[in-house]
Amino acid sequence: MSGAAARGDRLVGTWLLVICFMIFGMVVGGGHARTIGAGFVIQTWQPFTGIVPPLTHAAWERAFGLYKATAQYQAMQPKMTLGQFQSLYLPMFLDRDWGRLMAVVFLVPLAAFRLRGRISNRLTAWLLFLFALGAGEATMGWYMTYEGMTSRILQPSPLYLGPHFVLAMLIFTAMLWTALTLRNPEPAILPGLARLRGLLSVSIGLIIATIGLGALVAASGALKVYNTFPLMDGHALPPHALALHPLWLNFLANKATVQFEHRVAATVTAIVVVVAAAMGLRAPVGAKARDLFLLLAGLVSLQYILGMSTLVSGMAELGYVHELNAVLLLAACIACRHALRGATAAVPLPVYEMKAAE
């Protein structure tokens, strides 16, 4: 690879890291909107023309009137003032505009890099596929809002919000991996670390699954049902954990069961990630990778502490911080796994054995 090509790959990789940062920004904005209960306040879908918020009093009244037609307003917010509506509307609106900006930051450089021959046909197809997933993600988000206008539900459904968040994390994982590969195309050969590499792959899957269950907890209001740890009001398994019919519905919509699932998944995930971090810190992986494993150990410890604190306090705001740290934890785990791309099962011979073989 020529020096110019190497620089080009690094530049493209840096651009994709910016996109990863913007995906994290979407989590920041979307999580904040959900935490303050703003999920249903915007009852219009104008992906290309709705880039400006209402500017006149009449426009604000029209937007408020649409929200007043929702079951959420009628059941939970019947005394809301226009000012209170605006305080909910603007965070949700900014989150949507951030998504629009992300589309521009993705498509314009993609076209420029493509015209200059900086990215291959294969990479172009892959990136367009990820963009299509992102468009599907946005459509799924709109459908949750649309449900609030056309049905009697009072909150965005966890049956949609959980997959919505998981899909975002899958896109984030793929984008970050691609960015890191473009910036560091040649993996270091690390003999004897294939098992650690596999453990990190499992860790990534567990983190994403636990994030999805956490989204179910947040969306269903399951945070409030049991606020003791490690037992659930003295029970290892919550009473009425299988009370809903059909049986499978309990694992998605029964608040007690959903909270139990998240507790168990978080504990298993924390143990696996801590083991992976400890193995990485003891392995001959190089200074940069060792720093990544140290970061991984710190973030998983912080994540578990935040989770326990959120559970015991019942504070949704602390749960929001817990959610953001989960994305940082996922990013650190992906970076550690990427650093071990060149890991092999073979263990190098000790020096004295190599001399004897010669």
C-alpha atoms as a printed R data frame, in Angstrom:
    type eleno elety resid chain resno       x       y      z
1   ATOM     1    CA   MET     A     1   0.000   0.000  0.000
2   ATOM     2    CA   SER     A     2   1.407   3.380 -0.981
3   ATOM     3    CA   GLY     A     3   1.788   6.233  1.466
4   ATOM     4    CA   ALA     A     4  -1.009   8.187 -0.238
5   ATOM     5    CA   ALA     A     5  -3.358   5.218 -0.030
6   ATOM     6    CA   ALA     A     6  -2.487   4.692  3.619
7   ATOM     7    CA   ARG     A     7  -3.249   8.315  4.371
8   ATOM     8    CA   GLY     A     8  -6.478   8.003  2.422
9   ATOM     9    CA   ASP     A     9  -7.573   4.995  4.409
10  ATOM    10    CA   ARG     A    10  -6.753   6.779  7.639
11  ATOM    11    CA   LEU     A    11  -8.751   9.812  6.541
12  ATOM    12    CA   VAL     A    12 -11.766   7.677  5.631
13  ATOM    13    CA   GLY     A    13 -11.432   5.889  8.951
14  ATOM    14    CA   THR     A    14 -11.390   9.198 10.824
15  ATOM    15    CA   TRP     A    15 -14.558  10.262  8.981
16  ATOM    16    CA   LEU     A    16 -16.276   7.053 10.086
17  ATOM    17    CA   LEU     A    17 -15.131   7.674 13.668
18  ATOM    18    CA   VAL     A    18 -16.950  11.014 13.443
19  ATOM    19    CA   ILE     A    19 -20.068   9.102 12.378
20  ATOM    20    CA   CYS     A    20 -19.634   6.822 15.400
21  ATOM    21    CA   PHE     A    21 -19.447   9.887 17.631
22  ATOM    22    CA   MET     A    22 -22.646  11.167 16.027
23  ATOM    23    CA   ILE     A    23 -24.382   7.833 16.666
24  ATOM    24    CA   PHE     A    24 -23.408   8.234 20.305
25  ATOM    25    CA   GLY     A    25 -24.890  11.734 20.087
26  ATOM    26    CA   MET     A    26 -28.160  10.180 18.914
27  ATOM    27    CA   VAL     A    27 -28.128   7.975 22.014
28  ATOM    28    CA   VAL     A    28 -27.535  11.073 24.131
29  ATOM    29    CA   GLY     A    29 -30.431  12.957 22.531
30  ATOM    30    CA   GLY     A    30 -32.833  10.043 22.250
31  ATOM    31    CA   GLY     A    31 -32.143   8.869 25.790
32  ATOM    32    CA   HIS     A    32 -32.712  12.353 27.152
33  ATOM    33    CA   ALA     A    33 -35.982  12.703 25.231
34  ATOM    34    CA   ARG     A    34 -37.185   9.342 26.572
35  ATOM    35    CA   THR     A    35 -36.122  10.173 30.137
36  ATOM    36    CA   ILE     A    36 -38.137  13.402 30.199
37  ATOM    37    CA   GLY     A    37 -41.137  11.729 28.519
38  ATOM    38    CA   ALA     A    38 -40.899  13.542 25.175
39  ATOM    39    CA   GLY     A    39 -41.300  10.521 22.908
40  ATOM    40    CA   PHE     A    40 -44.791  11.403 21.654
41  ATOM    41    CA   VAL     A    41 -44.708  15.198 21.609
42  ATOM    42    CA   ILE     A    42 -43.899  15.603 17.885
43  ATOM    43    CA   GLN     A    43 -46.771  14.152 15.903
44  ATOM    44    CA   THR     A    44 -45.534  14.924 12.399
45  ATOM    45    CA   TRP     A    45 -43.037  13.167 10.132
46  ATOM    46    CA   GLN     A    46 -41.217  15.523  7.747
47  ATOM    47    CA   PRO     A    47 -37.728  14.049  7.289
48  ATOM    48    CA   PHE     A    48 -36.684  16.515  4.572
49  ATOM    49    CA   THR     A    49 -38.712  19.654  5.241
50  ATOM    50    CA   GLY     A    50 -39.111  19.627  9.011
51  ATOM    51    CA   ILE     A    51 -35.662  21.002  9.811
52  ATOM    52    CA   VAL     A    52 -36.985  24.168 11.461
53  ATOM    53    CA   PRO     A    53 -39.082  24.150 14.640
54  ATOM    54    CA   PRO     A    54 -42.321  26.141 14.909
55  ATOM    55    CA   LEU     A    55 -41.430  29.839 14.733
56  ATOM    56    CA   THR     A    56 -44.734  31.572 15.466
57  ATOM    57    CA   HIS     A    57 -47.246  31.303 18.275
58  ATOM    58    CA   ALA     A    58 -49.825  29.924 15.827
59  ATOM    59    CA   ALA     A    59 -47.392  27.247 14.638
60  ATOM    60    CA   TRP     A    60 -46.682  26.229 18.216
61  ATOM    61    CA   GLU     A    61 -50.386  26.008 18.944
62  ATOM    62    CA   ARG     A    62 -50.892  23.753 15.910
63  ATOM    63    CA   ALA     A    63 -48.105  21.422 17.066
64  ATOM    64    CA   PHE     A    64 -49.526  21.445 20.602
65  ATOM    65    CA   GLY     A    65 -52.968  20.636 19.225
66  ATOM    66    CA   LEU     A    66 -51.645  17.496 17.546
67  ATOM    67    CA   TYR     A    67 -50.137  16.353 20.830
68  ATOM    68    CA   LYS     A    68 -53.382  17.055 22.665
69  ATOM    69    CA   ALA     A    69 -55.037  14.392 20.494
70  ATOM    70    CA   THR     A    70 -52.785  11.658 21.910
71  ATOM    71    CA   ALA     A    71 -53.824   9.317 24.685
72  ATOM    72    CA   GLN     A    72 -50.653  10.247 26.565
73  ATOM    73    CA   TYR     A    73 -51.671  13.892 26.835
74  ATOM    74    CA   GLN     A    74 -55.263  13.109 27.774
75  ATOM    75    CA   ALA     A    75 -54.320  10.590 30.458
76  ATOM    76    CA   MET     A    76 -51.061  11.987 31.828
77  ATOM    77    CA   GLN     A    77 -50.663  15.648 30.827
78  ATOM    78    CA   PRO     A    78 -54.152  17.248 30.674
79  ATOM    79    CA   LYS     A    79 -52.950  20.395 32.477
80  ATOM    80    CA   MET     A    80 -49.809  20.898 30.409
81  ATOM    81    CA   THR     A    81 -49.131  24.472 29.335
82  ATOM    82    CA   LEU     A    82 -47.715  25.575 26.002
83  ATOM    83    CA   GLY     A    83 -44.423  26.428 27.703
84  ATOM    84    CA   GLN     A    84 -44.162  22.940 29.177
85  ATOM    85    CA   PHE     A    85 -44.927  21.471 25.766
86  ATOM    86    CA   GLN     A    86 -42.140  23.540 24.209
87  ATOM    87    CA   SER     A    87 -39.644  22.306 26.835
88  ATOM    88    CA   LEU     A    88 -40.417  18.732 25.753
89  ATOM    89    CA   TYR     A    89 -40.696  19.470 22.046
90  ATOM    90    CA   LEU     A    90 -37.282  21.080 21.560
91  ATOM    91    CA   PRO     A    91 -35.109  18.185 22.889
92  ATOM    92    CA   MET     A    92 -37.001  15.746 20.663
93  ATOM    93    CA   PHE     A    93 -36.721  18.133 17.720
94  ATOM    94    CA   LEU     A    94 -32.969  18.564 18.231
95  ATOM    95    CA   ASP     A    95 -32.569  14.790 18.323
96  ATOM    96    CA   ARG     A    96 -34.319  14.529 14.951
97  ATOM    97    CA   ASP     A    97 -32.223  17.333 13.463
98  ATOM    98    CA   TRP     A    98 -29.070  15.626 14.752
99  ATOM    99    CA   GLY     A    99 -30.149  12.572 12.766
100 ATOM   100    CA   ARG     A   100 -30.611  14.701  9.641
101 ATOM   101    CA   LEU     A   101 -27.167  16.242 10.144
102 ATOM   102    CA   MET     A   102 -25.679  12.776 10.528
103 ATOM   103    CA   ALA     A   103 -27.157  11.750  7.169
104 ATOM   104    CA   VAL     A   104 -25.506  14.762  5.513
105 ATOM   105    CA   VAL     A   105 -22.162  14.140  7.235
106 ATOM   106    CA   PHE     A   106 -22.356  10.549  5.992
107 ATOM   107    CA   LEU     A   107 -23.532  11.003  2.393
108 ATOM   108    CA   VAL     A   108 -21.562  14.079  1.295
109 ATOM   109    CA   PRO     A   109 -18.088  12.768  2.257
110 ATOM   110    CA   LEU     A   110 -19.059   9.325  0.943
111 ATOM   111    CA   ALA     A   111 -19.778  10.845 -2.469
112 ATOM   112    CA   ALA     A   112 -16.576  12.895 -2.371
113 ATOM   113    CA   PHE     A   113 -14.385   9.946 -1.379
114 ATOM   114    CA   ARG     A   114 -16.039   7.819 -4.026
115 ATOM   115    CA   LEU     A   115 -15.478  10.379 -6.801
116 ATOM   116    CA   ARG     A   116 -11.823  10.669 -5.843
117 ATOM   117    CA   GLY     A   117 -11.344   6.904 -5.799
118 ATOM   118    CA   ARG     A   118 -10.547   6.817 -2.092
119 ATOM   119    CA   ILE     A   119 -12.960   3.959 -1.348
120 ATOM   120    CA   SER     A   120 -13.543   0.713 -3.212
121 ATOM   121    CA   ASN     A   121 -16.764  -0.644 -4.689
122 ATOM   122    CA   ARG     A   122 -16.953  -3.189 -1.881
123 ATOM   123    CA   LEU     A   123 -16.541  -0.599  0.855
124 ATOM   124    CA   THR     A   124 -19.059   1.698 -0.845
125 ATOM   125    CA   ALA     A   125 -21.646  -1.088 -0.924
126 ATOM   126    CA   TRP     A   126 -20.978  -1.911  2.735
127 ATOM   127    CA   LEU     A   127 -21.335   1.699  3.840
128 ATOM   128    CA   LEU     A   128 -24.535   2.161  1.839
129 ATOM   129    CA   PHE     A   129 -25.891  -0.973  3.505
130 ATOM   130    CA   LEU     A   130 -25.153   0.533  6.929
131 ATOM   131    CA   PHE     A   131 -26.825   3.767  5.817
132 ATOM   132    CA   ALA     A   132 -29.913   1.784  4.780
133 ATOM   133    CA   LEU     A   133 -29.977   0.207  8.241
134 ATOM   134    CA   GLY     A   134 -29.770   3.705  9.699
135 ATOM   135    CA   ALA     A   135 -32.722   4.801  7.564
136 ATOM   136    CA   GLY     A   136 -34.643   1.784  8.841
137 ATOM   137    CA   GLU     A   137 -33.687   2.794 12.369
138 ATOM   138    CA   ALA     A   138 -35.118   6.276 11.809
139 ATOM   139    CA   THR     A   139 -38.310   4.829 10.332
140 ATOM   140    CA   MET     A   140 -38.709   2.540 13.330
141 ATOM   141    CA   GLY     A   141 -38.350   5.574 15.599
142 ATOM   142    CA   TRP     A   142 -41.047   7.412 13.683
143 ATOM   143    CA   TYR     A   143 -43.391   4.430 13.868
144 ATOM   144    CA   MET     A   144 -43.138   4.469 17.661
145 ATOM   145    CA   THR     A   145 -44.229   8.098 17.577
146 ATOM   146    CA   TYR     A   146 -47.000   7.315 15.087
147 ATOM   147    CA   GLU     A   147 -48.338   4.671 17.486
148 ATOM   148    CA   GLY     A   148 -48.835   7.386 20.067
149 ATOM   149    CA   MET     A   149 -51.178   9.243 17.730
150 ATOM   150    CA   THR     A   150 -53.179   6.314 16.391
151 ATOM   151    CA   SER     A   151 -53.549   4.070 19.450
152 ATOM   152    CA   ARG     A   152 -54.321   4.356 23.153
153 ATOM   153    CA   ILE     A   153 -50.840   3.532 24.415
154 ATOM   154    CA   LEU     A   154 -49.287   6.011 26.837
155 ATOM   155    CA   GLN     A   155 -45.567   5.383 26.231
156 ATOM   156    CA   PRO     A   156 -43.422   4.182 23.309
157 ATOM   157    CA   SER     A   157 -43.757   0.412 23.239
158 ATOM   158    CA   PRO     A   158 -40.822  -1.590 24.650
159 ATOM   159    CA   LEU     A   159 -41.499  -4.123 21.897
160 ATOM   160    CA   TYR     A   160 -40.243  -1.491 19.458
161 ATOM   161    CA   LEU     A   161 -37.846   0.503 21.609
162 ATOM   162    CA   GLY     A   162 -35.754  -2.550 22.554
163 ATOM   163    CA   PRO     A   163 -35.083  -3.653 18.935
164 ATOM   164    CA   HIS     A   164 -34.679   0.033 17.982
165 ATOM   165    CA   PHE     A   165 -31.792   0.409 20.428
166 ATOM   166    CA   VAL     A   166 -30.251  -2.973 19.576
167 ATOM   167    CA   LEU     A   167 -30.236  -2.095 15.868
168 ATOM   168    CA   ALA     A   168 -28.513   1.200 16.689
169 ATOM   169    CA   MET     A   169 -25.818  -0.666 18.613
170 ATOM   170    CA   LEU     A   170 -25.313  -3.144 15.767
171 ATOM   171    CA   ILE     A   171 -24.846  -0.236 13.343
172 ATOM   172    CA   PHE     A   172 -22.479   1.416 15.826
173 ATOM   173    CA   THR     A   173 -20.476  -1.807 16.176
174 ATOM   174    CA   ALA     A   174 -20.151  -2.307 12.419
175 ATOM   175    CA   MET     A   175 -19.245   1.346 11.807
176 ATOM   176    CA   LEU     A   176 -16.633   1.458 14.574
177 ATOM   177    CA   TRP     A   177 -15.054  -1.807 13.426
178 ATOM   178    CA   THR     A   178 -14.850  -0.499  9.851
179 ATOM   179    CA   ALA     A   179 -13.341   2.789 11.019
180 ATOM   180    CA   LEU     A   180 -10.692   1.073 13.135
181 ATOM   181    CA   THR     A   181  -9.810  -1.309 10.292
182 ATOM   182    CA   LEU     A   182  -9.331   1.566  7.856
183 ATOM   183    CA   ARG     A   183  -7.122   3.421 10.311
184 ATOM   184    CA   ASN     A   184  -5.120   0.293 11.210
185 ATOM   185    CA   PRO     A   185  -5.332  -2.058  8.232
186 ATOM   186    CA   GLU     A   186  -2.490  -4.401  9.246
187 ATOM   187    CA   PRO     A   187  -3.249  -6.439 12.397
188 ATOM   188    CA   ALA     A   188  -0.398  -7.309 14.735
189 ATOM   189    CA   ILE     A   189   0.285 -11.038 14.989
190 ATOM   190    CA   LEU     A   190  -0.338 -12.128 18.592
191 ATOM   191    CA   PRO     A   191   0.444 -15.826 19.100
192 ATOM   192    CA   GLY     A   192  -1.494 -17.741 21.738
193 ATOM   193    CA   LEU     A   193  -4.292 -15.192 22.220
194 ATOM   194    CA   ALA     A   194  -7.048 -16.751 20.105
195 ATOM   195    CA   ARG     A   195  -8.992 -17.712 23.229
196 ATOM   196    CA   LEU     A   196  -8.951 -14.128 24.488
197 ATOM   197    CA   ARG     A   197 -10.072 -12.939 21.065
198 ATOM   198    CA   GLY     A   198 -13.029 -15.335 21.227
199 ATOM   199    CA   LEU     A   199 -13.890 -14.190 24.742
200 ATOM   200    CA   LEU     A   200 -13.979 -10.586 23.556
201 ATOM   201    CA   SER     A   201 -16.332 -11.546 20.714
202 ATOM   202    CA   VAL     A   202 -18.647 -13.154 23.281
203 ATOM   203    CA   SER     A   203 -18.337 -10.034 25.438
204 ATOM   204    CA   ILE     A   204 -19.499  -7.787 22.591
205 ATOM   205    CA   GLY     A   205 -22.546  -9.981 22.006
206 ATOM   206    CA   LEU     A   206 -23.389 -10.022 25.721
207 ATOM   207    CA   ILE     A   207 -23.039  -6.243 26.023
208 ATOM   208    CA   ILE     A   208 -25.393  -5.632 23.092
209 ATOM   209    CA   ALA     A   209 -27.935  -8.149 24.471
210 ATOM   210    CA   THR     A   210 -27.770  -6.553 27.920
211 ATOM   211    CA   ILE     A   211 -28.225  -3.097 26.384
212 ATOM   212    CA   GLY     A   212 -31.357  -4.382 24.628
213 ATOM   213    CA   LEU     A   213 -32.761  -5.715 27.900
214 ATOM   214    CA   GLY     A   214 -31.921  -2.405 29.557
215 ATOM   215    CA   ALA     A   215 -33.975  -0.650 26.888
216 ATOM   216    CA   LEU     A   216 -36.902  -2.909 27.777
217 ATOM   217    CA   VAL     A   217 -36.514  -1.956 31.438
218 ATOM   218    CA   ALA     A   218 -36.477   1.752 30.614
219 ATOM   219    CA   ALA     A   219 -39.373   1.619 28.159
220 ATOM   220    CA   SER     A   220 -41.660  -0.573 30.258
221 ATOM   221    CA   GLY     A   221 -41.140   1.257 33.551
222 ATOM   222    CA   ALA     A   222 -39.662  -1.916 35.075
223 ATOM   223    CA   LEU     A   223 -37.112   0.135 37.001
224 ATOM   224    CA   LYS     A   224 -39.703   0.927 39.665
225 ATOM   225    CA   VAL     A   225 -41.021  -2.576 40.479
226 ATOM   226    CA   TYR     A   226 -38.134  -3.854 42.640
227 ATOM   227    CA   ASN     A   227 -35.556  -1.530 44.152
228 ATOM   228    CA   THR     A   228 -33.485  -3.925 46.252
229 ATOM   229    CA   PHE     A   229 -30.279  -5.728 45.324
230 ATOM   230    CA   PRO     A   230 -29.180  -8.482 44.924
231 ATOM   231    CA   LEU     A   231 -32.571 -10.024 45.837
232 ATOM   232    CA   MET     A   232 -35.888  -8.686 44.566
233 ATOM   233    CA   ASP     A   233 -37.727  -7.808 47.792
234 ATOM   234    CA   GLY     A   234 -36.323 -10.971 49.333
235 ATOM   235    CA   HIS     A   235 -36.949 -13.186 46.288
236 ATOM   236    CA   ALA     A   236 -34.314 -14.656 43.991
237 ATOM   237    CA   LEU     A   237 -36.972 -15.023 41.272
238 ATOM   238    CA   PRO     A   238 -39.754 -12.411 41.334
239 ATOM   239    CA   PRO     A   239 -43.300 -13.612 42.111
240 ATOM   240    CA   HIS     A   240 -45.672 -13.622 39.121
241 ATOM   241    CA   ALA     A   241 -42.718 -13.750 36.729
242 ATOM   242    CA   LEU     A   242 -44.773 -15.865 34.316
243 ATOM   243    CA   ALA     A   243 -48.187 -14.317 34.918
244 ATOM   244    CA   LEU     A   244 -48.825 -13.071 31.365
245 ATOM   245    CA   HIS     A   245 -50.239 -15.138 28.540
246 ATOM   246    CA   PRO     A   246 -48.939 -16.234 26.133
247 ATOM   247    CA   LEU     A   247 -45.823 -17.311 28.031
248 ATOM   248    CA   TRP     A   248 -43.327 -15.584 25.731
249 ATOM   249    CA   LEU     A   249 -44.887 -12.198 26.433
250 ATOM   250    CA   ASN     A   250 -43.503 -12.287 29.991
251 ATOM   251    CA   PHE     A   251 -39.948 -12.013 28.675
252 ATOM   252    CA   LEU     A   252 -40.754  -8.777 26.839
253 ATOM   253    CA   ALA     A   253 -43.582  -7.068 28.716
254 ATOM   254    CA   ASN     A   254 -43.766  -8.415 32.294
255 ATOM   255    CA   LYS     A   255 -42.005  -5.701 34.297
256 ATOM   256    CA   ALA     A   256 -40.749  -8.030 37.019
257 ATOM   257    CA   THR     A   257 -39.451 -10.571 34.510
258 ATOM   258    CA   VAL     A   258 -37.809  -7.922 32.344
259 ATOM   259    CA   GLN     A   259 -35.988  -6.459 35.331
260 ATOM   260    CA   PHE     A   260 -34.887  -9.953 36.416
261 ATOM   261    CA   GLU     A   261 -33.567 -10.697 32.918
262 ATOM   262    CA   HIS     A   262 -31.570  -7.489 32.879
263 ATOM   263    CA   ARG     A   263 -30.098  -8.177 36.332
264 ATOM   264    CA   VAL     A   264 -28.968 -11.659 35.327
265 ATOM   265    CA   ALA     A   265 -27.648 -10.599 31.916
266 ATOM   266    CA   ALA     A   266 -25.781  -7.638 33.417
267 ATOM   267    CA   THR     A   267 -24.119  -9.828 36.047
268 ATOM   268    CA   VAL     A   268 -23.082 -12.493 33.541
269 ATOM   269    CA   THR     A   269 -21.832  -9.820 31.143
270 ATOM   270    CA   ALA     A   270 -19.845  -8.047 33.864
271 ATOM   271    CA   ILE     A   271 -18.139 -11.296 34.919
272 ATOM   272    CA   VAL     A   272 -17.219 -12.238 31.344
273 ATOM   273    CA   VAL     A   273 -15.930  -8.755 30.500
274 ATOM   274    CA   VAL     A   274 -13.910  -8.507 33.727
275 ATOM   275    CA   VAL     A   275 -12.297 -11.871 32.973
276 ATOM   276    CA   ALA     A   276 -11.503 -10.722 29.433
277 ATOM   277    CA   ALA     A   277 -10.034  -7.447 30.723
278 ATOM   278    CA   ALA     A   278  -7.901  -9.269 33.304
279 ATOM   279    CA   MET     A   279  -6.603 -11.693 30.680
280 ATOM   280    CA   GLY     A   280  -5.826  -8.803 28.362
281 ATOM   281    CA   LEU     A   281  -3.908  -6.928 31.048
282 ATOM   282    CA   ARG     A   282  -1.765  -9.998 31.703
283 ATOM   283    CA   ALA     A   283  -1.180 -10.853 28.037
284 ATOM   284    CA   PRO     A   284   1.681  -9.580 25.834
285 ATOM   285    CA   VAL     A   285  -0.544  -7.329 23.722
286 ATOM   286    CA   GLY     A   286   1.544  -4.146 23.582
287 ATOM   287    CA   ALA     A   287   1.205  -0.833 25.376
288 ATOM   288    CA   LYS     A   288  -1.690   0.603 23.320
289 ATOM   289    CA   ALA     A   289  -3.826  -2.523 23.607
290 ATOM   290    CA   ARG     A   290  -3.041  -2.783 27.315
291 ATOM   291    CA   ASP     A   291  -4.380   0.737 27.788
292 ATOM   292    CA   LEU     A   292  -7.571  -0.335 26.014
293 ATOM   293    CA   PHE     A   293  -7.959  -3.311 28.343
294 ATOM   294    CA   LEU     A   294  -7.410  -1.038 31.338
295 ATOM   295    CA   LEU     A   295 -10.143   1.258 30.004
296 ATOM   296    CA   LEU     A   296 -12.398  -1.762 29.508
297 ATOM   297    CA   ALA     A   297 -11.883  -2.868 33.109
298 ATOM   298    CA   GLY     A   298 -12.685   0.612 34.407
299 ATOM   299    CA   LEU     A   299 -15.810   1.067 32.286
300 ATOM   300    CA   VAL     A   300 -17.308  -2.341 33.104
301 ATOM   301    CA   SER     A   301 -16.754  -1.706 36.826
302 ATOM   302    CA   LEU     A   302 -18.354   1.724 36.556
303 ATOM   303    CA   GLN     A   303 -21.231   0.263 34.528
304 ATOM   304    CA   TYR     A   304 -22.104  -2.321 37.171
305 ATOM   305    CA   ILE     A   305 -21.925   0.267 39.951
306 ATOM   306    CA   LEU     A   306 -24.167   2.610 37.942
307 ATOM   307    CA   GLY     A   307 -26.612  -0.243 37.331
308 ATOM   308    CA   MET     A   308 -26.866  -1.153 41.014
309 ATOM   309    CA   SER     A   309 -27.197   2.507 41.998
310 ATOM   310    CA   THR     A   310 -29.936   3.086 39.414
311 ATOM   311    CA   LEU     A   311 -31.814   0.026 40.613
312 ATOM   312    CA   VAL     A   312 -31.666   0.866 44.320
313 ATOM   313    CA   SER     A   313 -32.433   4.564 43.859
314 ATOM   314    CA   GLY     A   314 -35.097   4.098 41.174
315 ATOM   315    CA   MET     A   315 -33.778   7.251 39.475
316 ATOM   316    CA   ALA     A   316 -34.403   7.331 35.724
317 ATOM   317    CA   GLU     A   317 -31.844  10.141 35.381
318 ATOM   318    CA   LEU     A   318 -29.109   7.887 36.780
319 ATOM   319    CA   GLY     A   319 -30.346   5.172 34.435
320 ATOM   320    CA   TYR     A   320 -29.733   7.594 31.571
321 ATOM   321    CA   VAL     A   321 -26.073   7.932 32.615
322 ATOM   322    CA   HIS     A   322 -25.955   4.122 32.901
323 ATOM   323    CA   GLU     A   323 -27.240   3.914 29.311
324 ATOM   324    CA   LEU     A   324 -24.590   6.266 27.955
325 ATOM   325    CA   ASN     A   325 -21.789   4.452 29.763
326 ATOM   326    CA   ALA     A   326 -23.032   1.188 28.228
327 ATOM   327    CA   VAL     A   327 -22.272   2.567 24.760
328 ATOM   328    CA   LEU     A   328 -18.792   3.633 25.881
329 ATOM   329    CA   LEU     A   329 -18.260   0.163 27.345
330 ATOM   330    CA   LEU     A   330 -19.305  -1.407 24.043
331 ATOM   331    CA   ALA     A   331 -16.896   0.859 22.147
332 ATOM   332    CA   ALA     A   332 -14.019  -0.096 24.456
333 ATOM   333    CA   CYS     A   333 -14.771  -3.796 24.038
334 ATOM   334    CA   ILE     A   334 -14.884  -3.432 20.241
335 ATOM   335    CA   ALA     A   335 -11.531  -1.619 20.317
336 ATOM   336    CA   CYS     A   336  -9.988  -4.405 22.433
337 ATOM   337    CA   ARG     A   337 -11.356  -7.067 20.107
338 ATOM   338    CA   HIS     A   338 -10.078  -5.170 17.086
339 ATOM   339    CA   ALA     A   339  -6.608  -4.949 18.611
340 ATOM   340    CA   LEU     A   340  -6.593  -8.763 18.736
341 ATOM   341    CA   ARG     A   341  -7.516  -9.324 15.076
342 ATOM   342    CA   GLY     A   342  -4.126 -10.935 14.544
343 ATOM   343    CA   ALA     A   343  -4.379 -13.330 17.489
344 ATOM   344    CA   THR     A   344  -3.540 -16.954 16.728
345 ATOM   345    CA   ALA     A   345  -3.875 -20.206 18.632
346 ATOM   346    CA   ALA     A   346  -0.223 -21.140 18.190
347 ATOM   347    CA   VAL     A   347   2.065 -20.359 21.109
348 ATOM   348    CA   PRO     A   348   5.596 -19.258 20.187
349 ATOM   349    CA   LEU     A   349   8.426 -21.555 21.249
350 ATOM   350    CA   PRO     A   350  10.651 -20.338 24.089
351 ATOM   351    CA   VAL     A   351  13.997 -18.978 22.938
352 ATOM   352    CA   TYR     A   352  16.011 -21.957 24.209
353 ATOM   353    CA   GLU     A   353  13.712 -24.406 22.363
354 ATOM   354    CA   MET     A   354  14.052 -22.417 19.163
355 ATOM   355    CA   LYS     A   355  17.858 -22.622 19.413
356 ATOM   356    CA   ALA     A   356  17.692 -26.370 20.053
357 ATOM   357    CA   ALA     A   357  15.487 -26.835 17.008
358 ATOM   358    CA   GLU     A   358  18.043 -24.996 14.893
